[in-house]
Amino acid sequence: MAVEKLSVSLPDIVVARARRAAERAGVPLSTWLAEAAETAADLAEAHAAAQEYAASFGEPDPDELEQIRAQLADAGVGGPDSPEETAARRAALARLLGLSDERRAG
């Protein structure tokens, strides 16, 4: 795969958070940023595709929406988080907010 070297400017806090996330993931910062950018681009393209679909064919009716939701659930998208995932997200948020260990547990 070809790569292009870029120079970007990011707020200090964003850089610090990205470095921590990359470290936790065990990947170089450039790899983590590339994956984050790809995820954001995928979401933006999916959103644009949904808007184009709605503009061409109208909004899906309730039956179509239920069918779409069922397909997403079968694919594991949009389902509820496990207790472990919820706890990990809360702990990460607490770290970002600088909460004490006692407040992190709650």
Short mmCIF file of C-alpha atoms in Angstrom, two decimals:
data_model
loop_
_atom_site.label_atom_id
_atom_site.label_comp_id
_atom_site.label_asym_id
_atom_site.label_seq_id
_atom_site.Cartn_x
_atom_site.Cartn_y
_atom_site.Cartn_z
CA MET A 1 0.00 0.00 0.00
CA ALA A 2 1.30 3.43 -0.92
CA VAL A 3 1.55 5.99 1.85
CA GLU A 4 1.70 9.75 1.76
CA LYS A 5 3.52 11.69 4.42
CA LEU A 6 1.49 14.63 5.73
CA SER A 7 2.00 17.47 8.13
CA VAL A 8 -1.08 18.19 10.24
CA SER A 9 -1.81 20.54 13.10
CA LEU A 10 -3.82 19.22 16.04
CA PRO A 11 -4.71 20.72 19.43
CA ASP A 12 -2.32 19.58 22.17
CA ILE A 13 -5.04 17.74 24.07
CA VAL A 14 -6.02 15.78 20.96
CA VAL A 15 -2.40 14.77 20.37
CA ALA A 16 -2.02 13.64 23.98
CA ARG A 17 -5.22 11.58 23.85
CA ALA A 18 -4.27 10.05 20.51
CA ARG A 19 -0.81 9.11 21.82
CA ARG A 20 -2.37 7.42 24.88
CA ALA A 21 -4.87 5.55 22.71
CA ALA A 22 -2.14 4.40 20.32
CA GLU A 23 -0.01 3.26 23.24
CA ARG A 24 -2.90 1.28 24.73
CA ALA A 25 -3.57 -0.28 21.33
CA GLY A 26 0.12 -1.13 20.98
CA VAL A 27 0.48 0.59 17.61
CA PRO A 28 2.47 3.57 16.36
CA LEU A 29 0.69 6.91 16.51
CA SER A 30 0.63 7.14 12.70
CA THR A 31 -1.10 3.75 12.48
CA TRP A 32 -3.67 4.76 15.11
CA LEU A 33 -4.34 8.07 13.35
CA ALA A 34 -4.70 6.32 9.99
CA GLU A 35 -7.23 3.87 11.46
CA ALA A 36 -9.15 6.71 13.15
CA ALA A 37 -9.22 8.70 9.91
CA GLU A 38 -10.41 5.64 7.98
CA THR A 39 -13.19 5.03 10.50
CA ALA A 40 -14.29 8.66 10.33
CA ALA A 41 -14.19 8.59 6.52
CA ASP A 42 -16.24 5.36 6.46
CA LEU A 43 -18.88 6.95 8.69
CA ALA A 44 -18.99 10.12 6.60
CA GLU A 45 -19.38 8.10 3.40
CA ALA A 46 -22.11 5.94 4.95
CA HIS A 47 -23.96 9.06 6.09
CA ALA A 48 -23.66 10.59 2.61
CA ALA A 49 -24.90 7.34 1.03
CA ALA A 50 -27.90 7.27 3.38
CA GLN A 51 -28.73 10.88 2.50
CA GLU A 52 -28.43 10.13 -1.23
CA TYR A 53 -30.67 7.08 -0.85
CA ALA A 54 -33.29 9.11 1.02
CA ALA A 55 -33.13 11.87 -1.61
CA SER A 56 -33.62 9.34 -4.42
CA PHE A 57 -36.11 6.94 -2.86
CA GLY A 58 -37.54 8.76 0.14
CA GLU A 59 -37.23 7.87 3.78
CA PRO A 60 -37.68 4.16 4.53
CA ASP A 61 -41.08 3.17 5.87
CA PRO A 62 -41.36 1.61 9.37
CA ASP A 63 -41.24 -1.96 8.00
CA GLU A 64 -38.09 -1.18 6.03
CA LEU A 65 -36.53 0.42 9.09
CA GLU A 66 -37.27 -2.67 11.17
CA GLN A 67 -35.71 -4.88 8.50
CA ILE A 68 -32.62 -2.64 8.40
CA ARG A 69 -32.33 -2.72 12.19
CA ALA A 70 -32.63 -6.52 12.17
CA GLN A 71 -29.87 -6.80 9.56
CA LEU A 72 -27.64 -4.50 11.60
CA ALA A 73 -28.32 -6.49 14.77
CA ASP A 74 -27.46 -9.72 12.94
CA ALA A 75 -24.19 -8.10 11.90
CA GLY A 76 -23.50 -7.08 15.52
CA VAL A 77 -23.97 -3.36 14.90
CA GLY A 78 -25.92 -1.21 17.33
CA GLY A 79 -26.43 -3.89 19.93
CA PRO A 80 -26.09 -3.26 23.64
CA ASP A 81 -22.60 -3.19 25.15
CA SER A 82 -21.52 -5.98 27.43
CA PRO A 83 -21.00 -5.08 31.11
CA GLU A 84 -17.24 -5.27 30.47
CA GLU A 85 -17.48 -2.82 27.55
CA THR A 86 -19.60 -0.45 29.63
CA ALA A 87 -17.12 -0.59 32.52
CA ALA A 88 -14.18 0.03 30.18
CA ARG A 89 -15.91 3.03 28.61
CA ARG A 90 -16.76 4.49 32.02
CA ALA A 91 -13.18 4.01 33.22
CA ALA A 92 -11.81 5.68 30.10
CA LEU A 93 -14.19 8.61 30.51
CA ALA A 94 -13.26 8.95 34.17
CA ARG A 95 -9.56 9.03 33.24
CA LEU A 96 -10.24 11.70 30.61
CA LEU A 97 -12.19 13.76 33.13
CA GLY A 98 -9.49 13.30 35.77
CA LEU A 99 -11.83 11.72 38.32
CA SER A 100 -10.42 10.10 41.43
CA ASP A 101 -10.29 6.31 41.74
CA GLU A 102 -13.30 6.33 44.09
CA ARG A 103 -15.43 8.26 41.58
CA ARG A 104 -14.22 6.08 38.69
CA ALA A 105 -15.88 3.01 40.15
CA GLY A 106 -19.32 4.63 40.21
#
